[in-house]
Every structure is written in structure tokens, then in C-alpha cells.
Amino acid sequence: MTFAITYKPLFEVKILHLYYLNKGDVEFFSMNENDKEKQLAGYDISTFFRIVPTSVTQNKLEGHKLVFKRHTSGFTIWVNVSEVDESTPLIALDDTLELSFLLKLNAHTFFNLTHLDLSNAGKLFFFSNKRLNTESPGFPLVPLSSGNSAVNDDFIASSDGEKQVLKELTSAEKSSLFGLIRISMKGENASLNVTDAQQKISDPFASFQLLFENRKTYWRYFFNTDQKVKKNKDDVDFEDGNPRQLVTNDTHPLTEKGFISIELDGAELPNPDANMIKPNGADNKIYSEIYM
């Protein structure tokens, strides 16, 4: 007699960042499927995040015959299912079962290139299909991948929420921590459930998504010589009347790929990277700086 061991997807979490997926000022979601595939071909979240199950969750995974599988755009949890019914986990998944995953920063420039408040660096972002009991009814729930709603600063846990989460983690788990993803078998509402009323895998299996928008900044150029600007034609102007210090008239998105045309006297200026940005409290603007 032979036995087949079969695993099926229980749920997935996709993580998309438009700094890496947009191409200049061409937005990823406006692209045709072929161009999207090209952008995704070179995409890997390990560039900016490391995803790790907490030690408590790792024990739960092993005890329930669940497998954590990373991929370039997120991770999937696979479950060992019954030979009789492949929608039924071999080991029952209780409605109260929850799994937690650490989002650890791999890139020191993450907040530079991400549309989040710079002052919130170091605070804990919490993504879950079920709210902590410390949070208000308006605290956002982890979005489904069927929509394209973006992560914002509202996902920051309250002080009490952060204390509750951190006390469950080891010192090593707290290091370089940006946020925590917690997925419960039963969500705050039925649309966010991972298993159905009979504790079977939802059909289709649950798919969640964290979408990070890229930051837009004013681009500031420093020259060694005086420049001439054509009003209402060039994309830059003197800053504070300084002919060697020019700034764009509008904000522009920071992207890893593509090129945005910024013209000065018929010539195109270079695009900045995300390494050097400077917030200005006086005018409440954020600048990317380029030395010519």
C-alpha cells in the first residue's frame, strides 16, 4: 500500500513595493501584463525585507504540519491535507490558531524610498486579519490581494499594542523589526477568513497583500556654475534666487528603474537615487539632492 503526502496552499501574503515595480512615472498597475511580468522578473522583497516566522509560530507550523515557503514577492503557508478530502487539513486548524511573521528591514534606505512618514521609523507596523484588543475599531486590517489599497501610517500599533506584541518576542526577534504580520484562521470578518465554518481551506485560498507606495520628493540640483532658467518651460527654477541651486517645480516619484525627464535649457538632468533625501521642516517638503 502506498501513501501520498499532499500539501495545498492555506494562505499567502504578497508584498509589493512600487519603488521597484514602477518604471519612472509609469505606474505598475497601469502596465499591460507583459510589462508587469518584466518588472516582476527582477523583483525580490529580500532587497528590503527579511520575513521570519516567530519562534512560537515555528512551533505551531511544525505541530500542524504547515510549511512556510518564501518567494520573491512574499510567502505562502502550505498545509498537509487529507487523502480523502484535499480541502481538509490533516491536522485540524482551530479557529483560534494564529501565525505571526516578523518583517525585518534589510535596507537602511527603506523609509527614504517609501511613502511613509519619516518620523515613524522605529515604530511597529502591525498587519493582521484580526485587530489587537488594544486597538480601536477603526484600526486597518490587512488588505486582500484583490484590491490595491496601500499601506499607510495608520497601520502603526498603538503604544499598548506595541507593548503587547513585543513582550511575545525574543530580543533577537525585536532586532531590525519593521512590523509584524499576524494571520488568524478566522478574521475580523468572513472575507478575511483562512478556513471556513467546517475548518476547511477557503476556496479560493486566502490571499493578502501589503502594497508600499514609493516616495515623491522635490529634486534639488547643486551646480558649480550659474545656470539660466527659462520660466514656464524648464522643469526647475532657482531656489531662493540662487542660480547654482535649482529645484523642481513639482514632486516626482523615486524609482529604481526608468527615467523621468527633467529639462533645463533643453538638456535633461539626472534622476536622484534614494540614498540622499532631506526633509525641510520650514516648508514641510522632502528633497532629493543631486550634485552636478
PDB file of C-alpha atoms in Angstrom:
ATOM      1  CA  MET A   1       0.000   0.000   0.000  1.00  0.00           C
ATOM      2  CA  THR A   2       1.322   3.437  -0.918  1.00  0.00           C
ATOM      3  CA  PHE A   3       0.546   6.735   0.752  1.00  0.00           C
ATOM      4  CA  ALA A   4       0.644  10.142  -0.912  1.00  0.00           C
ATOM      5  CA  ILE A   5       1.588  13.191   1.140  1.00  0.00           C
ATOM      6  CA  THR A   6      -0.190  16.179  -0.324  1.00  0.00           C
ATOM      7  CA  TYR A   7       0.220  19.841   0.574  1.00  0.00           C
ATOM      8  CA  LYS A   8      -2.122  22.624  -0.503  1.00  0.00           C
ATOM      9  CA  PRO A   9      -1.813  26.411  -0.107  1.00  0.00           C
ATOM     10  CA  LEU A  10      -3.534  27.588   3.063  1.00  0.00           C
ATOM     11  CA  PHE A  11      -2.921  31.322   2.538  1.00  0.00           C
ATOM     12  CA  GLU A  12      -0.403  33.694   1.003  1.00  0.00           C
ATOM     13  CA  VAL A  13       0.871  37.190   1.723  1.00  0.00           C
ATOM     14  CA  LYS A  14       2.119  39.226  -1.225  1.00  0.00           C
ATOM     15  CA  ILE A  15       4.408  42.191  -0.619  1.00  0.00           C
ATOM     16  CA  LEU A  16       4.731  44.738  -3.423  1.00  0.00           C
ATOM     17  CA  HIS A  17       6.814  47.918  -3.436  1.00  0.00           C
ATOM     18  CA  LEU A  18       6.269  50.453  -6.198  1.00  0.00           C
ATOM     19  CA  TYR A  19       9.782  51.892  -5.906  1.00  0.00           C
ATOM     20  CA  TYR A  20      10.931  48.648  -7.510  1.00  0.00           C
ATOM     21  CA  LEU A  21       7.883  47.956  -9.689  1.00  0.00           C
ATOM     22  CA  ASN A  22       7.071  51.326 -11.231  1.00  0.00           C
ATOM     23  CA  LYS A  23       9.191  52.440 -14.163  1.00  0.00           C
ATOM     24  CA  GLY A  24       9.896  56.145 -13.892  1.00  0.00           C
ATOM     25  CA  ASP A  25       6.498  57.823 -13.875  1.00  0.00           C
ATOM     26  CA  VAL A  26       4.803  54.752 -15.427  1.00  0.00           C
ATOM     27  CA  GLU A  27       2.828  53.042 -12.672  1.00  0.00           C
ATOM     28  CA  PHE A  28       2.990  49.269 -12.326  1.00  0.00           C
ATOM     29  CA  PHE A  29      -0.780  48.800 -12.199  1.00  0.00           C
ATOM     30  CA  SER A  30      -1.238  50.777 -15.427  1.00  0.00           C
ATOM     31  CA  MET A  31       1.097  48.442 -17.344  1.00  0.00           C
ATOM     32  CA  ASN A  32      -0.050  45.653 -19.622  1.00  0.00           C
ATOM     33  CA  GLU A  33       0.503  42.089 -18.397  1.00  0.00           C
ATOM     34  CA  ASN A  34       3.686  41.640 -20.423  1.00  0.00           C
ATOM     35  CA  ASP A  35       5.316  44.744 -18.951  1.00  0.00           C
ATOM     36  CA  LYS A  36       4.191  43.752 -15.459  1.00  0.00           C
ATOM     37  CA  GLU A  37       5.922  40.409 -15.884  1.00  0.00           C
ATOM     38  CA  LYS A  38       9.111  42.179 -16.924  1.00  0.00           C
ATOM     39  CA  GLN A  39       9.051  44.350 -13.810  1.00  0.00           C
ATOM     40  CA  LEU A  40       8.327  41.382 -11.562  1.00  0.00           C
ATOM     41  CA  ALA A  41      11.121  39.328 -13.163  1.00  0.00           C
ATOM     42  CA  GLY A  42      13.771  41.335 -11.340  1.00  0.00           C
ATOM     43  CA  TYR A  43      11.766  41.910  -8.179  1.00  0.00           C
ATOM     44  CA  ASP A  44      12.716  40.348  -4.846  1.00  0.00           C
ATOM     45  CA  ILE A  45      11.446  41.524  -1.470  1.00  0.00           C
ATOM     46  CA  SER A  46      14.654  40.296   0.163  1.00  0.00           C
ATOM     47  CA  THR A  47      16.133  43.553  -1.159  1.00  0.00           C
ATOM     48  CA  PHE A  48      14.327  45.394   1.619  1.00  0.00           C
ATOM     49  CA  PHE A  49      12.629  42.842   3.932  1.00  0.00           C
ATOM     50  CA  ARG A  50      13.511  39.586   5.614  1.00  0.00           C
ATOM     51  CA  ILE A  51      10.437  37.568   6.604  1.00  0.00           C
ATOM     52  CA  VAL A  52      10.792  35.169   9.516  1.00  0.00           C
ATOM     53  CA  PRO A  53       8.182  33.175  11.467  1.00  0.00           C
ATOM     54  CA  THR A  54       8.382  33.921  15.189  1.00  0.00           C
ATOM     55  CA  SER A  55       9.755  31.096  17.307  1.00  0.00           C
ATOM     56  CA  VAL A  56       6.272  30.500  18.724  1.00  0.00           C
ATOM     57  CA  THR A  57       4.831  30.320  15.215  1.00  0.00           C
ATOM     58  CA  GLN A  58       7.599  27.987  14.035  1.00  0.00           C
ATOM     59  CA  ASN A  59       6.486  25.511  16.704  1.00  0.00           C
ATOM     60  CA  LYS A  60       2.877  25.888  15.571  1.00  0.00           C
ATOM     61  CA  LEU A  61       3.870  25.267  11.953  1.00  0.00           C
ATOM     62  CA  GLU A  62       5.653  22.056  12.873  1.00  0.00           C
ATOM     63  CA  GLY A  63       2.843  20.885  15.146  1.00  0.00           C
ATOM     64  CA  HIS A  64       0.158  21.400  12.498  1.00  0.00           C
ATOM     65  CA  LYS A  65       2.156  20.096   9.512  1.00  0.00           C
ATOM     66  CA  LEU A  66       2.316  23.550   7.949  1.00  0.00           C
ATOM     67  CA  VAL A  67       5.176  24.722   5.727  1.00  0.00           C
ATOM     68  CA  PHE A  68       6.400  28.315   5.415  1.00  0.00           C
ATOM     69  CA  LYS A  69       7.624  28.998   1.865  1.00  0.00           C
ATOM     70  CA  ARG A  70       9.222  32.300   0.890  1.00  0.00           C
ATOM     71  CA  HIS A  71       9.121  33.583  -2.669  1.00  0.00           C
ATOM     72  CA  THR A  72      10.308  36.750  -4.368  1.00  0.00           C
ATOM     73  CA  SER A  73       7.056  38.633  -3.775  1.00  0.00           C
ATOM     74  CA  GLY A  74       6.051  37.331  -0.355  1.00  0.00           C
ATOM     75  CA  PHE A  75       5.355  33.964   1.225  1.00  0.00           C
ATOM     76  CA  THR A  76       2.846  31.118   1.237  1.00  0.00           C
ATOM     77  CA  ILE A  77       1.805  28.774   4.021  1.00  0.00           C
ATOM     78  CA  TRP A  78       1.206  25.232   2.795  1.00  0.00           C
ATOM     79  CA  VAL A  79      -0.795  22.653   4.728  1.00  0.00           C
ATOM     80  CA  ASN A  80      -0.685  18.855   4.715  1.00  0.00           C
ATOM     81  CA  VAL A  81      -4.179  17.729   3.682  1.00  0.00           C
ATOM     82  CA  SER A  82      -6.262  14.596   3.986  1.00  0.00           C
ATOM     83  CA  GLU A  83      -6.119  11.963   1.250  1.00  0.00           C
ATOM     84  CA  VAL A  84      -9.895  11.720   1.407  1.00  0.00           C
ATOM     85  CA  ASP A  85     -10.618  15.444   1.068  1.00  0.00           C
ATOM     86  CA  GLU A  86      -7.848  17.778  -0.096  1.00  0.00           C
ATOM     87  CA  SER A  87      -9.665  20.799   1.295  1.00  0.00           C
ATOM     88  CA  THR A  88      -9.370  19.361   4.824  1.00  0.00           C
ATOM     89  CA  PRO A  89      -6.093  19.822   6.748  1.00  0.00           C
ATOM     90  CA  LEU A  90      -4.692  16.541   8.038  1.00  0.00           C
ATOM     91  CA  ILE A  91      -4.381  18.145  11.476  1.00  0.00           C
ATOM     92  CA  ALA A  92      -7.374  20.316  12.346  1.00  0.00           C
ATOM     93  CA  LEU A  93      -6.700  24.055  12.421  1.00  0.00           C
ATOM     94  CA  ASP A  94      -8.589  25.534  15.336  1.00  0.00           C
ATOM     95  CA  ASP A  95     -10.428  28.808  14.723  1.00  0.00           C
ATOM     96  CA  THR A  96      -8.221  30.493  17.342  1.00  0.00           C
ATOM     97  CA  LEU A  97      -4.957  29.471  15.647  1.00  0.00           C
ATOM     98  CA  GLU A  98      -2.883  32.490  14.646  1.00  0.00           C
ATOM     99  CA  LEU A  99       0.506  32.665  12.944  1.00  0.00           C
ATOM    100  CA  SER A 100       2.932  35.566  13.272  1.00  0.00           C
ATOM    101  CA  PHE A 101       5.758  36.605  10.968  1.00  0.00           C
ATOM    102  CA  LEU A 102       8.463  39.193  11.530  1.00  0.00           C
ATOM    103  CA  LEU A 103       9.138  41.852   8.902  1.00  0.00           C
ATOM    104  CA  LYS A 104      12.780  42.776   9.397  1.00  0.00           C
ATOM    105  CA  LEU A 105      14.427  45.602   7.491  1.00  0.00           C
ATOM    106  CA  ASN A 106      17.222  44.679   5.098  1.00  0.00           C
ATOM    107  CA  ALA A 107      17.627  48.169   3.600  1.00  0.00           C
ATOM    108  CA  HIS A 108      18.613  51.232   5.633  1.00  0.00           C
ATOM    109  CA  THR A 109      17.029  53.390   2.911  1.00  0.00           C
ATOM    110  CA  PHE A 110      13.577  51.818   3.270  1.00  0.00           C
ATOM    111  CA  PHE A 111      11.910  54.946   4.681  1.00  0.00           C
ATOM    112  CA  ASN A 112      13.731  57.125   2.137  1.00  0.00           C
ATOM    113  CA  LEU A 113      12.060  55.362  -0.765  1.00  0.00           C
ATOM    114  CA  THR A 114       8.703  54.540   0.863  1.00  0.00           C
ATOM    115  CA  HIS A 115       5.671  56.814   1.158  1.00  0.00           C
ATOM    116  CA  LEU A 116       5.536  56.727   4.958  1.00  0.00           C
ATOM    117  CA  ASP A 117       6.176  59.474   7.494  1.00  0.00           C
ATOM    118  CA  LEU A 118       9.904  59.607   8.218  1.00  0.00           C
ATOM    119  CA  SER A 119       9.187  60.320  11.873  1.00  0.00           C
ATOM    120  CA  ASN A 120       7.571  56.889  12.208  1.00  0.00           C
ATOM    121  CA  ALA A 121      10.794  54.975  11.580  1.00  0.00           C
ATOM    122  CA  GLY A 122      11.276  52.671  14.557  1.00  0.00           C
ATOM    123  CA  LYS A 123       7.582  52.324  15.349  1.00  0.00           C
ATOM    124  CA  LEU A 124       5.851  48.955  14.970  1.00  0.00           C
ATOM    125  CA  PHE A 125       3.620  48.372  11.950  1.00  0.00           C
ATOM    126  CA  PHE A 126       1.001  45.665  12.532  1.00  0.00           C
ATOM    127  CA  PHE A 127      -0.722  43.791   9.701  1.00  0.00           C
ATOM    128  CA  SER A 128      -3.426  41.301  10.568  1.00  0.00           C
ATOM    129  CA  ASN A 129      -6.838  40.000   9.556  1.00  0.00           C
ATOM    130  CA  LYS A 130      -7.881  40.463  13.186  1.00  0.00           C
ATOM    131  CA  ARG A 131      -7.399  43.549  15.353  1.00  0.00           C
ATOM    132  CA  LEU A 132      -5.473  43.547  18.591  1.00  0.00           C
ATOM    133  CA  ASN A 133      -7.702  44.122  21.612  1.00  0.00           C
ATOM    134  CA  THR A 134      -5.687  47.289  22.289  1.00  0.00           C
ATOM    135  CA  GLU A 135      -6.748  48.947  19.031  1.00  0.00           C
ATOM    136  CA  SER A 136      -9.796  50.987  18.080  1.00  0.00           C
ATOM    137  CA  PRO A 137     -12.498  49.611  15.744  1.00  0.00           C
ATOM    138  CA  GLY A 138     -11.041  51.809  13.008  1.00  0.00           C
ATOM    139  CA  PHE A 139      -7.607  50.192  13.022  1.00  0.00           C
ATOM    140  CA  PRO A 140      -6.986  48.936   9.468  1.00  0.00           C
ATOM    141  CA  LEU A 141      -7.000  45.243   8.613  1.00  0.00           C
ATOM    142  CA  VAL A 142      -4.554  43.581   6.252  1.00  0.00           C
ATOM    143  CA  PRO A 143      -5.816  44.144   2.679  1.00  0.00           C
ATOM    144  CA  LEU A 144      -6.761  41.350   0.324  1.00  0.00           C
ATOM    145  CA  SER A 145      -4.729  40.979  -2.871  1.00  0.00           C
ATOM    146  CA  SER A 146      -7.886  41.530  -4.919  1.00  0.00           C
ATOM    147  CA  GLY A 147      -7.562  45.250  -4.178  1.00  0.00           C
ATOM    148  CA  ASN A 148      -4.680  47.690  -4.428  1.00  0.00           C
ATOM    149  CA  SER A 149      -5.015  49.700  -1.238  1.00  0.00           C
ATOM    150  CA  ALA A 150      -1.635  50.863   0.035  1.00  0.00           C
ATOM    151  CA  VAL A 151      -0.006  50.588   3.429  1.00  0.00           C
ATOM    152  CA  ASN A 152      -0.011  53.868   5.329  1.00  0.00           C
ATOM    153  CA  ASP A 153       0.893  55.141   8.783  1.00  0.00           C
ATOM    154  CA  ASP A 154      -2.484  54.063  10.177  1.00  0.00           C
ATOM    155  CA  PHE A 155      -1.038  50.538  10.440  1.00  0.00           C
ATOM    156  CA  ILE A 156       1.211  51.627  13.307  1.00  0.00           C
ATOM    157  CA  ALA A 157       0.253  49.832  16.510  1.00  0.00           C
ATOM    158  CA  SER A 158      -0.717  51.932  19.496  1.00  0.00           C
ATOM    159  CA  SER A 159       1.697  52.145  22.417  1.00  0.00           C
ATOM    160  CA  ASP A 160      -0.273  49.465  24.268  1.00  0.00           C
ATOM    161  CA  GLY A 161      -0.493  47.346  21.132  1.00  0.00           C
ATOM    162  CA  GLU A 162       3.239  47.573  20.546  1.00  0.00           C
ATOM    163  CA  LYS A 163       3.965  46.548  24.146  1.00  0.00           C
ATOM    164  CA  GLN A 164       1.613  43.577  23.804  1.00  0.00           C
ATOM    165  CA  VAL A 165       3.309  42.377  20.622  1.00  0.00           C
ATOM    166  CA  LEU A 166       6.900  42.965  21.729  1.00  0.00           C
ATOM    167  CA  LYS A 167       6.521  41.116  25.039  1.00  0.00           C
ATOM    168  CA  GLU A 168       5.846  37.957  22.992  1.00  0.00           C
ATOM    169  CA  LEU A 169       9.158  38.287  21.103  1.00  0.00           C
ATOM    170  CA  THR A 170      12.733  37.457  21.981  1.00  0.00           C
ATOM    171  CA  SER A 171      15.469  40.096  21.941  1.00  0.00           C
ATOM    172  CA  ALA A 172      16.782  38.738  18.634  1.00  0.00           C
ATOM    173  CA  GLU A 173      13.312  38.874  17.094  1.00  0.00           C
ATOM    174  CA  LYS A 174      12.982  42.551  18.018  1.00  0.00           C
ATOM    175  CA  SER A 175      16.187  43.488  16.205  1.00  0.00           C
ATOM    176  CA  SER A 176      15.697  45.477  12.945  1.00  0.00           C
ATOM    177  CA  LEU A 177      11.952  44.925  13.276  1.00  0.00           C
ATOM    178  CA  PHE A 178       9.739  46.994  10.991  1.00  0.00           C
ATOM    179  CA  GLY A 179       6.464  45.202  11.530  1.00  0.00           C
ATOM    180  CA  LEU A 180       4.615  42.023  12.298  1.00  0.00           C
ATOM    181  CA  ILE A 181       2.185  40.075  10.132  1.00  0.00           C
ATOM    182  CA  ARG A 182      -0.353  38.032  12.090  1.00  0.00           C
ATOM    183  CA  ILE A 183      -2.860  35.836  10.296  1.00  0.00           C
ATOM    184  CA  SER A 184      -5.686  34.132  12.202  1.00  0.00           C
ATOM    185  CA  MET A 185      -7.726  31.257  10.831  1.00  0.00           C
ATOM    186  CA  LYS A 186     -10.822  33.383  11.422  1.00  0.00           C
ATOM    187  CA  GLY A 187     -10.564  37.046  10.583  1.00  0.00           C
ATOM    188  CA  GLU A 188     -12.406  40.110  11.804  1.00  0.00           C
ATOM    189  CA  ASN A 189     -14.998  39.397   9.109  1.00  0.00           C
ATOM    190  CA  ALA A 190     -15.787  36.434   6.836  1.00  0.00           C
ATOM    191  CA  SER A 191     -13.964  37.900   3.822  1.00  0.00           C
ATOM    192  CA  LEU A 192     -10.696  37.659   5.777  1.00  0.00           C
ATOM    193  CA  ASN A 193     -11.121  34.052   6.947  1.00  0.00           C
ATOM    194  CA  VAL A 194      -8.456  31.478   6.116  1.00  0.00           C
ATOM    195  CA  THR A 195     -10.670  28.481   6.890  1.00  0.00           C
ATOM    196  CA  ASP A 196     -14.412  28.038   6.508  1.00  0.00           C
ATOM    197  CA  ALA A 197     -17.075  27.041   9.038  1.00  0.00           C
ATOM    198  CA  GLN A 198     -16.025  23.380   8.742  1.00  0.00           C
ATOM    199  CA  GLN A 199     -12.343  24.335   9.262  1.00  0.00           C
ATOM    200  CA  LYS A 200     -11.578  23.520   5.645  1.00  0.00           C
ATOM    201  CA  ILE A 201      -9.309  25.610   3.429  1.00  0.00           C
ATOM    202  CA  SER A 202     -11.173  28.551   1.950  1.00  0.00           C
ATOM    203  CA  ASP A 203     -11.853  28.258  -1.777  1.00  0.00           C
ATOM    204  CA  PRO A 204     -10.069  30.094  -3.266  1.00  0.00           C
ATOM    205  CA  PHE A 205      -7.388  30.132  -0.573  1.00  0.00           C
ATOM    206  CA  ALA A 206      -6.928  33.444   1.246  1.00  0.00           C
ATOM    207  CA  SER A 207      -4.560  35.909  -0.419  1.00  0.00           C
ATOM    208  CA  PHE A 208      -3.448  39.051   1.418  1.00  0.00           C
ATOM    209  CA  GLN A 209      -1.324  41.900   0.095  1.00  0.00           C
ATOM    210  CA  LEU A 210       0.900  44.626   1.502  1.00  0.00           C
ATOM    211  CA  LEU A 211       1.404  47.342  -1.086  1.00  0.00           C
ATOM    212  CA  PHE A 212       4.009  50.024  -0.375  1.00  0.00           C
ATOM    213  CA  GLU A 213       3.948  53.195  -2.443  1.00  0.00           C
ATOM    214  CA  ASN A 214       7.155  54.916  -3.485  1.00  0.00           C
ATOM    215  CA  ARG A 215       8.036  58.314  -2.094  1.00  0.00           C
ATOM    216  CA  LYS A 216       7.704  61.501  -4.129  1.00  0.00           C
ATOM    217  CA  THR A 217      10.169  64.303  -3.471  1.00  0.00           C
ATOM    218  CA  TYR A 218      11.251  67.652  -4.821  1.00  0.00           C
ATOM    219  CA  TRP A 219      14.559  67.261  -6.664  1.00  0.00           C
ATOM    220  CA  ARG A 220      17.270  69.739  -5.760  1.00  0.00           C
ATOM    221  CA  TYR A 221      20.309  70.249  -8.016  1.00  0.00           C
ATOM    222  CA  PHE A 222      23.601  71.857  -6.981  1.00  0.00           C
ATOM    223  CA  PHE A 223      25.798  73.319  -9.747  1.00  0.00           C
ATOM    224  CA  ASN A 224      29.342  74.692  -9.739  1.00  0.00           C
ATOM    225  CA  THR A 225      28.413  77.478 -12.137  1.00  0.00           C
ATOM    226  CA  ASP A 226      25.487  79.865 -12.585  1.00  0.00           C
ATOM    227  CA  GLN A 227      22.567  78.425 -14.562  1.00  0.00           C
ATOM    228  CA  LYS A 228      19.927  80.041 -16.762  1.00  0.00           C
ATOM    229  CA  VAL A 229      16.285  79.048 -16.358  1.00  0.00           C
ATOM    230  CA  LYS A 230      13.542  79.570 -18.906  1.00  0.00           C
ATOM    231  CA  LYS A 231      10.399  80.403 -16.975  1.00  0.00           C
ATOM    232  CA  ASN A 232       7.293  78.334 -17.780  1.00  0.00           C
ATOM    233  CA  LYS A 233       9.435  75.997 -19.928  1.00  0.00           C
ATOM    234  CA  ASP A 234      12.089  74.374 -17.763  1.00  0.00           C
ATOM    235  CA  ASP A 235      11.116  71.847 -15.094  1.00  0.00           C
ATOM    236  CA  VAL A 236      13.271  73.548 -12.463  1.00  0.00           C
ATOM    237  CA  ASP A 237      13.691  77.006 -11.005  1.00  0.00           C
ATOM    238  CA  PHE A 238      16.162  78.882  -8.820  1.00  0.00           C
ATOM    239  CA  GLU A 239      15.818  78.098  -5.126  1.00  0.00           C
ATOM    240  CA  ASP A 240      15.779  81.296  -3.090  1.00  0.00           C
ATOM    241  CA  GLY A 241      17.113  83.099  -6.163  1.00  0.00           C
ATOM    242  CA  ASN A 242      20.343  81.099  -6.161  1.00  0.00           C
ATOM    243  CA  PRO A 243      21.459  80.447  -9.793  1.00  0.00           C
ATOM    244  CA  ARG A 244      23.592  77.494  -8.660  1.00  0.00           C
ATOM    245  CA  GLN A 245      20.880  75.789  -6.651  1.00  0.00           C
ATOM    246  CA  LEU A 246      17.811  74.648  -8.609  1.00  0.00           C
ATOM    247  CA  VAL A 247      14.747  72.711  -7.522  1.00  0.00           C
ATOM    248  CA  THR A 248      11.964  71.026  -9.488  1.00  0.00           C
ATOM    249  CA  ASN A 249       8.644  72.816  -9.749  1.00  0.00           C
ATOM    250  CA  ASP A 250       6.766  69.674  -8.669  1.00  0.00           C
ATOM    251  CA  THR A 251       7.407  66.457  -6.771  1.00  0.00           C
ATOM    252  CA  HIS A 252       8.493  63.379  -8.697  1.00  0.00           C
ATOM    253  CA  PRO A 253       8.477  59.685  -7.738  1.00  0.00           C
ATOM    254  CA  LEU A 254      11.633  57.867  -6.746  1.00  0.00           C
ATOM    255  CA  THR A 255      12.021  54.608  -8.675  1.00  0.00           C
ATOM    256  CA  GLU A 256      14.735  52.024  -9.165  1.00  0.00           C
ATOM    257  CA  LYS A 257      14.008  51.651 -12.880  1.00  0.00           C
ATOM    258  CA  GLY A 258      13.064  54.056 -15.645  1.00  0.00           C
ATOM    259  CA  PHE A 259      13.835  57.706 -16.212  1.00  0.00           C
ATOM    260  CA  ILE A 260      11.828  60.885 -15.634  1.00  0.00           C
ATOM    261  CA  SER A 261      12.637  63.775 -17.933  1.00  0.00           C
ATOM    262  CA  ILE A 262      13.624  66.937 -16.039  1.00  0.00           C
ATOM    263  CA  GLU A 263      14.634  69.630 -18.506  1.00  0.00           C
ATOM    264  CA  LEU A 264      16.896  72.629 -18.032  1.00  0.00           C
ATOM    265  CA  ASP A 265      17.627  74.775 -21.079  1.00  0.00           C
ATOM    266  CA  GLY A 266      16.977  71.872 -23.453  1.00  0.00           C
ATOM    267  CA  ALA A 267      19.114  69.366 -21.538  1.00  0.00           C
ATOM    268  CA  GLU A 268      17.851  66.525 -19.359  1.00  0.00           C
ATOM    269  CA  LEU A 269      19.010  66.432 -15.759  1.00  0.00           C
ATOM    270  CA  PRO A 270      19.796  63.162 -13.959  1.00  0.00           C
ATOM    271  CA  ASN A 271      17.323  61.458 -11.643  1.00  0.00           C
ATOM    272  CA  PRO A 272      18.247  61.026  -7.966  1.00  0.00           C
ATOM    273  CA  ASP A 273      18.532  57.746  -6.106  1.00  0.00           C
ATOM    274  CA  ALA A 274      17.020  57.114  -2.682  1.00  0.00           C
ATOM    275  CA  ASN A 275      20.247  57.466  -0.714  1.00  0.00           C
ATOM    276  CA  MET A 276      20.058  61.182  -0.039  1.00  0.00           C
ATOM    277  CA  ILE A 277      16.782  62.803   0.947  1.00  0.00           C
ATOM    278  CA  LYS A 278      16.353  65.788   3.221  1.00  0.00           C
ATOM    279  CA  PRO A 279      13.133  66.827   4.930  1.00  0.00           C
ATOM    280  CA  ASN A 280      12.675  70.560   5.421  1.00  0.00           C
ATOM    281  CA  GLY A 281      10.567  71.423   8.441  1.00  0.00           C
ATOM    282  CA  ALA A 282      10.266  75.047   7.371  1.00  0.00           C
ATOM    283  CA  ASP A 283       8.247  74.300   4.220  1.00  0.00           C
ATOM    284  CA  ASN A 284       7.145  70.746   5.139  1.00  0.00           C
ATOM    285  CA  LYS A 285       8.715  69.360   1.958  1.00  0.00           C
ATOM    286  CA  ILE A 286      11.126  66.497   1.323  1.00  0.00           C
ATOM    287  CA  TYR A 287      14.002  66.966  -1.105  1.00  0.00           C
ATOM    288  CA  SER A 288      16.263  64.580  -3.033  1.00  0.00           C
ATOM    289  CA  GLU A 289      19.658  66.149  -3.667  1.00  0.00           C
ATOM    290  CA  ILE A 290      21.975  65.771  -6.641  1.00  0.00           C
ATOM    291  CA  TYR A 291      25.412  67.372  -7.001  1.00  0.00           C
ATOM    292  CA  MET A 292      26.212  68.126 -10.639  1.00  0.00           C
TER     293      MET A 292
END
